[in-house]
């Protein structure tokens, strides 16, 4: 069977959204809505795999929702919702807990990184996290998943789970009249430049909400002065900008700033260097401040306005959840039949 093409992706409501989230994920989500039916999820169930302050969690769920809308995702045409309002995610995740093998999860590098040395003290949820992510995608039988490099391994796991489910239940799938490929094999969509935005203080580290220095990142809600200050203080080296991309290779900080400029401007690094090759950082940074403020300023302002209107944001999430539930409910009914549960 040919699956209906459908995009699914999720963003965790933890901490402030920054330029890395925007260029690495949200702008890609915006672009995809022209070609696909898209479901964008605020993955609050994933967030609580590490401790979240309940008051802060509510705030960040609304903030991510506001960022989606302010960036241009149309909540009427696409589906925007938060994961915990559609119970089928957790339901299918349990079934997948029984499909995925311990050996598969033991290979997940993100768990090893996040759990660190104190693995005994990590939550069971953090360990089973990739199974829930597989359920997120497959409960909508999504075919395309925009993700960063760091999520590719989880997506491979989702494909393994899909395949094993289809295989283990092949007889039951056929006897219920479903196509033998009940779940699709979701494909990653990894596109465009500056998918990886690096720290403004250290070009070898990803821009991150957990980095102690706020000068390492540009938050989506930073005002113009703050953006200007952060760009001005961004780490560079004493050389002028090169004229060819090759010249950026040994210079991670220069590479990062040129990449950010290109991504914000919708051009390539080569284009940026054609314009700024030979220029000093002082003048390039001025141009980068102007561009960042022009592009991010209106989004930040709109976000700040939207997050204050709880009724509006919550109604978007309620409407999205209702529409998502229709699709997820259909899948879950079929899954129950396939697995052999009795249902009304
Ligand atoms: N794990 C993803 C991240 O941290 C978020 C996520 C949860 C997700 N479920 C998903 C991404 C499903 C894509 C598809 O970035």
Tab-separated table of N, CA and C in Angstrom, residues 124-222:
chain	number	residue	atom	x	y	z
A	124	UNK	N	13.037	5.595	34.213
A	124	UNK	CA	12.724	4.544	33.245
A	124	UNK	C	12.222	5.191	31.952
A	125	UNK	N	11.505	6.316	32.108
A	125	UNK	CA	10.995	7.041	30.947
A	125	UNK	C	12.099	7.515	30.018
A	126	UNK	N	13.211	7.969	30.587
A	126	UNK	CA	14.323	8.441	29.751
A	126	UNK	C	14.858	7.292	28.899
A	127	UNK	N	14.865	6.109	29.489
A	127	UNK	CA	15.357	4.932	28.777
A	127	UNK	C	14.394	4.525	27.651
A	128	UNK	N	13.098	4.560	27.963
A	128	UNK	CA	12.078	4.110	27.000
A	128	UNK	C	11.665	5.219	26.023
A	129	UNK	N	12.221	6.400	26.203
A	129	UNK	CA	11.917	7.592	25.387
A	129	UNK	C	11.813	7.304	23.879
A	130	UNK	N	12.769	6.559	23.293
A	130	UNK	CA	12.663	6.335	21.837
A	130	UNK	C	11.430	5.531	21.430
A	131	UNK	N	10.929	4.693	22.324
A	131	UNK	CA	9.710	3.937	21.997
A	131	UNK	C	8.506	4.873	21.920
A	132	UNK	N	8.473	5.857	22.817
A	132	UNK	CA	7.391	6.855	22.772
A	132	UNK	C	7.515	7.692	21.496
A	133	UNK	N	8.739	8.017	21.122
A	133	UNK	CA	8.944	8.792	19.893
A	133	UNK	C	8.471	7.991	18.671
A	134	UNK	N	8.718	6.697	18.665
A	134	UNK	CA	8.232	5.841	17.570
A	134	UNK	C	6.705	5.850	17.545
A	135	UNK	N	6.101	5.814	18.727
A	135	UNK	CA	4.638	5.837	18.809
A	135	UNK	C	4.084	7.170	18.290
A	136	UNK	N	4.760	8.276	18.623
A	136	UNK	CA	4.338	9.601	18.139
A	136	UNK	C	4.176	9.581	16.616
A	137	UNK	N	5.196	9.038	15.981
A	137	UNK	CA	5.252	9.069	14.517
A	137	UNK	C	4.261	8.068	13.920
A	138	UNK	N	4.274	6.839	14.462
A	138	UNK	CA	3.538	5.754	13.812
A	138	UNK	C	2.047	5.774	14.139
A	139	UNK	N	1.663	6.429	15.223
A	139	UNK	CA	0.229	6.496	15.531
A	139	UNK	C	-0.497	7.319	14.449
A	140	UNK	N	0.269	8.156	13.721
A	140	UNK	CA	-0.301	8.893	12.575
A	140	UNK	C	0.122	8.269	11.251
A	141	UNK	N	0.841	7.157	11.337
A	141	UNK	CA	1.441	6.518	10.170
A	141	UNK	C	2.138	7.556	9.289
A	142	UNK	N	2.906	8.425	9.967
A	142	UNK	CA	3.636	9.485	9.256
A	142	UNK	C	4.758	8.875	8.439
A	143	UNK	N	5.018	9.489	7.285
A	143	UNK	CA	6.023	8.946	6.367
A	143	UNK	C	7.312	9.765	6.377
A	144	UNK	N	7.235	11.031	6.785
A	144	UNK	CA	8.405	11.910	6.749
A	144	UNK	C	8.567	12.646	8.075
A	145	UNK	N	9.790	12.659	8.571
A	145	UNK	CA	10.043	13.244	9.888
A	145	UNK	C	11.240	14.195	9.813
A	146	UNK	N	10.982	15.527	9.859
A	146	UNK	CA	12.107	16.455	9.899
A	146	UNK	C	12.778	16.391	11.267
A	147	UNK	N	14.029	15.983	11.282
A	147	UNK	CA	14.781	15.893	12.544
A	147	UNK	C	16.219	16.344	12.323
A	148	UNK	N	16.869	16.700	13.400
A	148	UNK	CA	18.302	16.994	13.352
A	148	UNK	C	19.092	15.696	13.379
A	149	UNK	N	20.400	15.835	13.087
A	149	UNK	CA	21.310	14.685	13.086
A	149	UNK	C	21.178	13.855	14.367
A	150	UNK	N	21.015	14.556	15.496
A	150	UNK	CA	21.043	13.861	16.794
A	150	UNK	C	19.843	12.929	16.989
A	151	UNK	N	18.815	13.057	16.143
A	151	UNK	CA	17.625	12.208	16.301
A	151	UNK	C	17.560	11.086	15.268
A	152	UNK	N	18.580	11.005	14.422
A	152	UNK	CA	18.556	9.994	13.358
A	152	UNK	C	18.521	8.573	13.909
A	153	UNK	N	19.257	8.352	14.982
A	153	UNK	CA	19.297	7.006	15.562
A	153	UNK	C	17.913	6.614	16.118
A	154	UNK	N	17.229	7.585	16.723
A	154	UNK	CA	15.878	7.301	17.237
A	154	UNK	C	14.916	6.974	16.095
A	155	UNK	N	15.111	7.645	14.970
A	155	UNK	CA	14.235	7.393	13.831
A	155	UNK	C	14.494	6.004	13.231
A	156	UNK	N	15.762	5.605	13.248
A	156	UNK	CA	16.076	4.237	12.802
A	156	UNK	C	15.393	3.222	13.699
A	157	UNK	N	15.372	3.507	14.984
A	157	UNK	CA	14.695	2.615	15.933
A	157	UNK	C	13.198	2.545	15.616
A	158	UNK	N	12.616	3.685	15.259
A	158	UNK	CA	11.197	3.697	14.900
A	158	UNK	C	10.955	2.794	13.687
A	159	UNK	N	11.887	2.821	12.747
A	159	UNK	CA	11.748	1.938	11.579
A	159	UNK	C	11.863	0.467	11.982
A	160	UNK	N	12.781	0.176	12.892
A	160	UNK	CA	12.941	-1.208	13.371
A	160	UNK	C	11.665	-1.684	14.078
A	161	UNK	N	11.087	-0.803	14.885
A	161	UNK	CA	9.857	-1.165	15.603
A	161	UNK	C	8.726	-1.408	14.604
A	162	UNK	N	8.607	-0.507	13.618
A	162	UNK	CA	7.578	-0.642	12.597
A	162	UNK	C	7.696	-2.003	11.895
A	163	UNK	N	8.923	-2.309	11.508
A	163	UNK	CA	9.173	-3.551	10.777
A	163	UNK	C	8.875	-4.783	11.630
A	164	UNK	N	9.304	-4.744	12.884
A	164	UNK	CA	9.097	-5.913	13.752
A	164	UNK	C	7.611	-6.102	14.051
A	165	UNK	N	6.898	-4.991	14.258
A	165	UNK	CA	5.453	-5.096	14.481
A	165	UNK	C	4.791	-5.733	13.260
A	166	UNK	N	5.104	-5.199	12.074
A	166	UNK	CA	4.517	-5.739	10.841
A	166	UNK	C	4.829	-7.228	10.683
A	167	UNK	N	6.033	-7.612	11.079
A	167	UNK	CA	6.472	-9.004	10.930
A	167	UNK	C	5.827	-9.913	11.987
A	168	UNK	N	5.914	-9.503	13.251
A	168	UNK	CA	5.405	-10.341	14.357
A	168	UNK	C	3.901	-10.589	14.235
A	169	UNK	N	3.189	-9.564	13.743
A	169	UNK	CA	1.731	-9.676	13.692
A	169	UNK	C	1.219	-9.899	12.259
A	170	UNK	N	2.108	-10.347	11.380
A	170	UNK	CA	1.747	-10.449	9.958
A	170	UNK	C	0.437	-11.214	9.746
A	171	UNK	N	0.297	-12.354	10.437
A	171	UNK	CA	-0.901	-13.183	10.230
A	171	UNK	C	-2.159	-12.439	10.659
A	172	UNK	N	-2.070	-11.801	11.831
A	172	UNK	CA	-3.223	-11.074	12.363
A	172	UNK	C	-3.548	-9.845	11.511
A	173	UNK	N	-2.505	-9.177	11.030
A	173	UNK	CA	-2.701	-8.008	10.157
A	173	UNK	C	-3.484	-8.443	8.909
A	174	UNK	N	-3.066	-9.564	8.318
A	174	UNK	CA	-3.748	-10.063	7.112
A	174	UNK	C	-5.166	-10.512	7.438
A	175	UNK	N	-5.338	-11.201	8.558
A	175	UNK	CA	-6.671	-11.742	8.852
A	175	UNK	C	-7.675	-10.644	9.177
A	176	UNK	N	-7.173	-9.468	9.571
A	176	UNK	CA	-8.083	-8.338	9.792
A	176	UNK	C	-8.261	-7.494	8.534
A	177	UNK	N	-7.661	-7.956	7.436
A	177	UNK	CA	-7.880	-7.279	6.157
A	177	UNK	C	-7.031	-6.039	5.944
A	178	UNK	N	-5.964	-5.878	6.760
A	178	UNK	CA	-5.079	-4.728	6.534
A	178	UNK	C	-3.964	-5.115	5.576
A	179	UNK	N	-3.393	-4.096	4.929
A	179	UNK	CA	-2.231	-4.331	4.077
A	179	UNK	C	-1.074	-4.834	4.931
A	180	UNK	N	-0.197	-5.653	4.333
A	180	UNK	CA	0.859	-6.281	5.147
A	180	UNK	C	1.826	-5.259	5.760
A	181	UNK	N	2.027	-4.137	5.065
A	181	UNK	CA	2.816	-3.068	5.688
A	181	UNK	C	1.847	-2.196	6.476
A	182	UNK	N	1.510	-2.631	7.685
A	182	UNK	CA	0.523	-1.860	8.461
A	182	UNK	C	1.109	-0.512	8.874
A	183	UNK	N	2.323	-0.552	9.417
A	183	UNK	CA	3.022	0.704	9.727
A	183	UNK	C	4.019	1.015	8.605
A	184	UNK	N	4.188	2.300	8.282
A	184	UNK	CA	5.175	2.684	7.254
A	184	UNK	C	6.593	2.678	7.829
A	185	UNK	N	7.553	2.891	6.966
A	185	UNK	CA	8.944	3.094	7.386
A	185	UNK	C	9.224	4.588	7.273
A	186	UNK	N	9.103	5.311	8.369
A	186	UNK	CA	9.253	6.778	8.275
A	186	UNK	C	10.674	7.199	7.907
A	187	UNK	N	10.749	8.188	7.016
A	187	UNK	CA	12.040	8.665	6.499
A	187	UNK	C	12.432	9.976	7.178
A	188	UNK	N	13.719	10.147	7.466
A	188	UNK	CA	14.150	11.453	7.998
A	188	UNK	C	14.191	12.502	6.894
A	189	UNK	N	13.848	13.719	7.228
A	189	UNK	CA	14.036	14.843	6.301
A	189	UNK	C	15.071	15.749	6.937
A	190	UNK	N	16.280	15.709	6.428
A	190	UNK	CA	17.340	16.554	6.994
A	190	UNK	C	17.817	17.457	5.877
A	191	UNK	N	17.421	18.745	5.949
A	191	UNK	CA	17.747	19.604	4.810
A	191	UNK	C	18.389	20.918	5.214
A	192	UNK	N	19.013	21.528	4.228
A	192	UNK	CA	19.417	22.924	4.331
A	192	UNK	C	20.671	23.187	5.148
A	193	UNK	N	21.199	24.408	5.008
A	193	UNK	CA	22.410	24.776	5.746
A	193	UNK	C	22.087	25.143	7.195
A	194	UNK	N	23.117	25.196	8.008
A	194	UNK	CA	23.029	25.621	9.412
A	194	UNK	C	21.985	24.839	10.186
A	195	UNK	N	21.839	23.550	9.860
A	195	UNK	CA	20.970	22.711	10.672
A	195	UNK	C	21.539	22.654	12.088
A	196	UNK	N	22.863	22.683	12.154
A	196	UNK	CA	23.518	22.710	13.464
A	196	UNK	C	24.024	24.108	13.757
A	197	UNK	N	23.340	24.793	14.648
A	197	UNK	CA	23.802	26.111	15.070
A	197	UNK	C	24.657	25.905	16.324
A	198	UNK	N	25.860	26.463	16.313
A	198	UNK	CA	26.778	26.229	17.415
A	198	UNK	C	26.731	27.370	18.427
A	199	UNK	N	27.295	27.111	19.596
A	199	UNK	CA	27.377	28.113	20.665
A	199	UNK	C	28.145	29.343	20.185
A	200	UNK	N	27.699	30.528	20.629
A	200	UNK	CA	28.404	31.762	20.252
A	200	UNK	C	29.709	31.909	21.032
A	201	UNK	N	29.889	31.094	22.066
A	201	UNK	CA	31.110	31.164	22.878
A	201	UNK	C	32.116	30.088	22.511
A	202	UNK	N	31.654	29.036	21.819
A	202	UNK	CA	32.532	27.906	21.509
A	202	UNK	C	31.987	27.184	20.272
A	203	UNK	N	32.666	27.395	19.157
A	203	UNK	CA	32.188	26.885	17.874
A	203	UNK	C	32.188	25.370	17.749
A	204	UNK	N	32.669	24.667	18.778
A	204	UNK	CA	32.675	23.202	18.692
A	204	UNK	C	31.494	22.591	19.444
A	205	UNK	N	30.723	23.436	20.156
A	205	UNK	CA	29.584	22.922	20.939
A	205	UNK	C	28.277	23.400	20.329
A	206	UNK	N	27.258	22.551	20.372
A	206	UNK	CA	25.955	22.963	19.856
A	206	UNK	C	25.355	24.071	20.709
A	207	UNK	N	24.634	24.997	20.077
A	207	UNK	CA	23.890	25.990	20.852
A	207	UNK	C	22.855	25.241	21.680
A	208	UNK	N	22.784	25.556	22.978
A	208	UNK	CA	21.961	24.722	23.859
A	208	UNK	C	21.355	25.533	24.992
A	209	UNK	N	20.144	25.111	25.383
A	209	UNK	CA	19.483	25.813	26.481
A	209	UNK	C	20.130	25.496	27.817
A	210	UNK	N	20.924	24.404	27.864
A	210	UNK	CA	21.501	24.020	29.156
A	210	UNK	C	22.887	24.616	29.391
A	211	UNK	N	23.428	25.315	28.384
A	211	UNK	CA	24.710	26.004	28.558
A	211	UNK	C	24.524	27.145	29.584
A	212	UNK	N	25.374	27.192	30.631
A	212	UNK	CA	25.163	28.205	31.679
A	212	UNK	C	25.169	29.646	31.160
A	213	UNK	N	26.079	29.993	30.236
A	213	UNK	CA	26.146	31.382	29.792
A	213	UNK	C	25.048	31.699	28.777
A	214	UNK	N	24.232	32.712	29.089
A	214	UNK	CA	23.185	33.119	28.152
A	214	UNK	C	23.800	33.757	26.902
A	215	UNK	N	25.058	34.173	26.996
A	215	UNK	CA	25.747	34.735	25.834
A	215	UNK	C	26.107	33.684	24.793
A	216	UNK	N	25.884	32.407	25.123
A	216	UNK	CA	26.194	31.343	24.167
A	216	UNK	C	25.080	31.175	23.138
A	217	UNK	N	23.928	31.784	23.404
A	217	UNK	CA	22.777	31.554	22.507
A	217	UNK	C	21.960	32.829	22.310
A	218	UNK	N	21.198	32.827	21.212
A	218	UNK	CA	20.211	33.888	21.003
A	218	UNK	C	18.843	33.267	21.231
A	219	UNK	N	18.141	33.753	22.243
A	219	UNK	CA	16.796	33.242	22.508
A	219	UNK	C	15.798	33.913	21.575
A	220	UNK	N	14.739	33.184	21.225
A	220	UNK	CA	13.774	33.755	20.277
A	220	UNK	C	13.082	34.991	20.838
A	221	UNK	N	13.053	35.097	22.171
A	221	UNK	CA	12.370	36.258	22.756
A	221	UNK	C	13.350	37.349	23.197
A	222	UNK	N	14.626	37.235	22.830
A	222	UNK	CA	15.584	38.312	23.143
A	222	UNK	C	15.194	39.585	22.386
